[in-house]
JSON list of C-alpha atoms in Angstrom, two decimals:
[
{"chain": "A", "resi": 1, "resn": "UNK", "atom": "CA", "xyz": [-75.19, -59.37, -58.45]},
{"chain": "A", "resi": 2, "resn": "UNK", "atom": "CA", "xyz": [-76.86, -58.85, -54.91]},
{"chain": "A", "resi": 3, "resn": "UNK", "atom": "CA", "xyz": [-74.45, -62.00, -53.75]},
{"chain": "A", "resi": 4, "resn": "UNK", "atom": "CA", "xyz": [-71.10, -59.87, -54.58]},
{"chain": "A", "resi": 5, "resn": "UNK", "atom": "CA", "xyz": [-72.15, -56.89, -52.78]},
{"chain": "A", "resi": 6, "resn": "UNK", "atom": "CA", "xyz": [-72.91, -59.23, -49.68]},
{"chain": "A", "resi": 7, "resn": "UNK", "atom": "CA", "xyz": [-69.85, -60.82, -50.42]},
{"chain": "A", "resi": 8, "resn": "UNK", "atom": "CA", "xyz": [-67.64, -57.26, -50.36]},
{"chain": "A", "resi": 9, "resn": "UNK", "atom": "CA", "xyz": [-69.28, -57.07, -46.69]},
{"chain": "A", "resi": 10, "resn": "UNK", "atom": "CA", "xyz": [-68.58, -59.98, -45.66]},
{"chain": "A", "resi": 11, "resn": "UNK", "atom": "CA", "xyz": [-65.72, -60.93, -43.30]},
{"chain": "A", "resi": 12, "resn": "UNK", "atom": "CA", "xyz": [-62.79, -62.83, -43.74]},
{"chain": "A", "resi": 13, "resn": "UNK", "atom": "CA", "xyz": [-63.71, -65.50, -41.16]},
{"chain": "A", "resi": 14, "resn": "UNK", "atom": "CA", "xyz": [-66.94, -65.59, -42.87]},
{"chain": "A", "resi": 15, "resn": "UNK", "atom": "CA", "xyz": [-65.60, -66.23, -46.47]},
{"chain": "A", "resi": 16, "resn": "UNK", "atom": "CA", "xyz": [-65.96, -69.76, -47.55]},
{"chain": "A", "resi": 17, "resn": "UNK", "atom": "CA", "xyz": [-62.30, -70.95, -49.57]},
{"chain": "A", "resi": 18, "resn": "UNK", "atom": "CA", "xyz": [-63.83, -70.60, -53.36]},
{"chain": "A", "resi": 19, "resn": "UNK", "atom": "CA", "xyz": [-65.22, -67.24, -52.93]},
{"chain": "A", "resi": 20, "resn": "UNK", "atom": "CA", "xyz": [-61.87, -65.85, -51.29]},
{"chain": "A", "resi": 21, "resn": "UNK", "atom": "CA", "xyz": [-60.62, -65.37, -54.94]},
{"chain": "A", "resi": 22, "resn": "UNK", "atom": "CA", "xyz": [-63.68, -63.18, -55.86]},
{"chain": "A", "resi": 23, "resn": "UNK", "atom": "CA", "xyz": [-63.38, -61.03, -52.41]},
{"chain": "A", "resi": 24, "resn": "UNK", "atom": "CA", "xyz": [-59.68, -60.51, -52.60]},
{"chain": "A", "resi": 25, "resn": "UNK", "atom": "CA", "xyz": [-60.33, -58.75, -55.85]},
{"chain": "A", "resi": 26, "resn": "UNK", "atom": "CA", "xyz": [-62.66, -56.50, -53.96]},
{"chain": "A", "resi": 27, "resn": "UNK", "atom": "CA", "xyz": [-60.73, -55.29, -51.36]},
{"chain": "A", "resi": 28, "resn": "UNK", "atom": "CA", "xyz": [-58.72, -51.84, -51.65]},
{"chain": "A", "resi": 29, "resn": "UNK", "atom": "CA", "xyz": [-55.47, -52.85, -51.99]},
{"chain": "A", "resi": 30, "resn": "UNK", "atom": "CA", "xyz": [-53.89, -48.65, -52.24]},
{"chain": "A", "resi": 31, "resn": "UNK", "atom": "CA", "xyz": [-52.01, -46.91, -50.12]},
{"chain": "A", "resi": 32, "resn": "UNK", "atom": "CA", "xyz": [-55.04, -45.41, -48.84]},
{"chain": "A", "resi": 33, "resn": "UNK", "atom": "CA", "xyz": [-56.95, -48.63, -48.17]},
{"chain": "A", "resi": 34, "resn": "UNK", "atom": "CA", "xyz": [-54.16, -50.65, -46.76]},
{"chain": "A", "resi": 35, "resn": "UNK", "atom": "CA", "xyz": [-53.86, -47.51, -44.33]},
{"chain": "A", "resi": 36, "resn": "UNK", "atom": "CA", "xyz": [-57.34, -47.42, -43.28]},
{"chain": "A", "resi": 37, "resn": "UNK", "atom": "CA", "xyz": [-57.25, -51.19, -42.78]},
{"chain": "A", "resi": 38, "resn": "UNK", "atom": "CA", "xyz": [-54.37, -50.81, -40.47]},
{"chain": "A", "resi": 39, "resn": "UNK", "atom": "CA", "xyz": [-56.57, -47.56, -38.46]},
{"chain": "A", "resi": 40, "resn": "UNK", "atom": "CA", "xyz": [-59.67, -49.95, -38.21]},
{"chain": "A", "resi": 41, "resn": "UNK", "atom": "CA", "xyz": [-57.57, -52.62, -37.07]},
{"chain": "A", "resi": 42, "resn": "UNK", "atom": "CA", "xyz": [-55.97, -50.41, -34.40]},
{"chain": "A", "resi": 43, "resn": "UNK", "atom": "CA", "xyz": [-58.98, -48.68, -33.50]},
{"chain": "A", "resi": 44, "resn": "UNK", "atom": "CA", "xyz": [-60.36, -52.30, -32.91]},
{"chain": "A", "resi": 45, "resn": "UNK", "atom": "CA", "xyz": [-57.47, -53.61, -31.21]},
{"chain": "A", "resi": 46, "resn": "UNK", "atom": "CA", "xyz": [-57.45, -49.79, -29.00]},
{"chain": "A", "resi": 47, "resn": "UNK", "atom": "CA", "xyz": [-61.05, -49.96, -27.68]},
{"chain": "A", "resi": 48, "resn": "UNK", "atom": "CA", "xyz": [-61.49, -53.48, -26.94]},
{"chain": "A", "resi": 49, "resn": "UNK", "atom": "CA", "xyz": [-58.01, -53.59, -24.80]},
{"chain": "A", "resi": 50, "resn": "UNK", "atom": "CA", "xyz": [-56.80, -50.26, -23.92]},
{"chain": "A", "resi": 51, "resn": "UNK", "atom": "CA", "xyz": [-59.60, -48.49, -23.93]},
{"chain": "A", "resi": 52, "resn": "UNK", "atom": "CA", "xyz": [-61.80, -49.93, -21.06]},
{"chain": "A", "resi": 53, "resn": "UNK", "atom": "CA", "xyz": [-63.27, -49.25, -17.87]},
{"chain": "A", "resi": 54, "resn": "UNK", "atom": "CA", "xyz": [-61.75, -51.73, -15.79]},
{"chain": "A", "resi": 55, "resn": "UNK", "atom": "CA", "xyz": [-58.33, -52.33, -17.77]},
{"chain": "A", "resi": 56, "resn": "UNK", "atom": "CA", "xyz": [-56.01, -55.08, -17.13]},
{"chain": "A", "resi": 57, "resn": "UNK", "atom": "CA", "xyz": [-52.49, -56.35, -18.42]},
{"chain": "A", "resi": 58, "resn": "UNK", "atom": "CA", "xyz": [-53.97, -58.37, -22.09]},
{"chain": "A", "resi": 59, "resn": "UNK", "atom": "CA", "xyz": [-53.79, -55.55, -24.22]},
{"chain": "A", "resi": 60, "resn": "UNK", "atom": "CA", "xyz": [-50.25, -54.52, -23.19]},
{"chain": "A", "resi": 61, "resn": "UNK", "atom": "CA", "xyz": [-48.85, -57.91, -22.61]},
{"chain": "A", "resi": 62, "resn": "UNK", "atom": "CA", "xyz": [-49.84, -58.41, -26.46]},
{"chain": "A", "resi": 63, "resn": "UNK", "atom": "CA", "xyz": [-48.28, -55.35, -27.73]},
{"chain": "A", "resi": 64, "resn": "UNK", "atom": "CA", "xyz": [-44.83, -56.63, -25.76]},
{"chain": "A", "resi": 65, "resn": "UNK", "atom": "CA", "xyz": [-45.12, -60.40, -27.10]},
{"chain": "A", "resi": 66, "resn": "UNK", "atom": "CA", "xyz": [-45.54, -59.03, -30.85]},
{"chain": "A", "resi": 67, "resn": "UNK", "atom": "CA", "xyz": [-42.08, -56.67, -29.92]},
{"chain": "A", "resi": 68, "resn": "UNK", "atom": "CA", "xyz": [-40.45, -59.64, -28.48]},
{"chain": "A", "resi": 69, "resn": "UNK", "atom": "CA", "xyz": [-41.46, -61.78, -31.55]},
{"chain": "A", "resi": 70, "resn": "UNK", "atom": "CA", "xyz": [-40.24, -59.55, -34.31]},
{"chain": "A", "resi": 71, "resn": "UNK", "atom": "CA", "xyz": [-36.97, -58.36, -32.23]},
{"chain": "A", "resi": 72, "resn": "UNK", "atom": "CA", "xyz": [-36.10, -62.05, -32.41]},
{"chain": "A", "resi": 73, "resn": "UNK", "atom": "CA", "xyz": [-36.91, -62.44, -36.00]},
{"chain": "A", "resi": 74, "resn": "UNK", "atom": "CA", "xyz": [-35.04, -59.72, -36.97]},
{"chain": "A", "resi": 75, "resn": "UNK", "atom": "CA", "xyz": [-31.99, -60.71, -34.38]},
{"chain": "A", "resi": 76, "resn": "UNK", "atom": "CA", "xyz": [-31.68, -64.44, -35.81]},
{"chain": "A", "resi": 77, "resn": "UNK", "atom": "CA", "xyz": [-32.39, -63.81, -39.06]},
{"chain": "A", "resi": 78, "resn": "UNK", "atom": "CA", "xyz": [-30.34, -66.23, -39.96]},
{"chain": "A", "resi": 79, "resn": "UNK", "atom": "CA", "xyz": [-32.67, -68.72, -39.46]}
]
């Protein structure tokens, strides 16, 4: 049992392909999880681009890609 407590812990880089079945079913999949996944992720994503000392153009030129991306999914859907 100590194994699937390290396992809930673990990241998903870190999870080798036949225990991914076991720590999907650990994860928080509610409304309130999938949020706080999302403010982790964007709290991540915030202080290791935006919010810096000596700032540069990678964390904004990413945000604009991603926009570019989905506007052209969701312009040519059609393909």
């Amino acid at each position: 049992l100590p194994a699937a407590v390290l396992l809930k812990d673990t990241k998903l880089m870190d999870v080798k392909l036949g225990q991914l079945p076991s720590w999907l079913a650990m994860r928080d999949f509610t409304p309130g999880g999938i949020a706080g996944a999302f403010r982790r992720g964007y709290e991540r994503y915030y202080n290791k681009y935006i919010n810096v000392k000596k700032g540069g153009l990678g964390g904004i030129s990413m945000v604009l890609a991603g926009y570019v991306v989905l506007s052209y999914i969701w312009s040519y859907s059609h393909i």
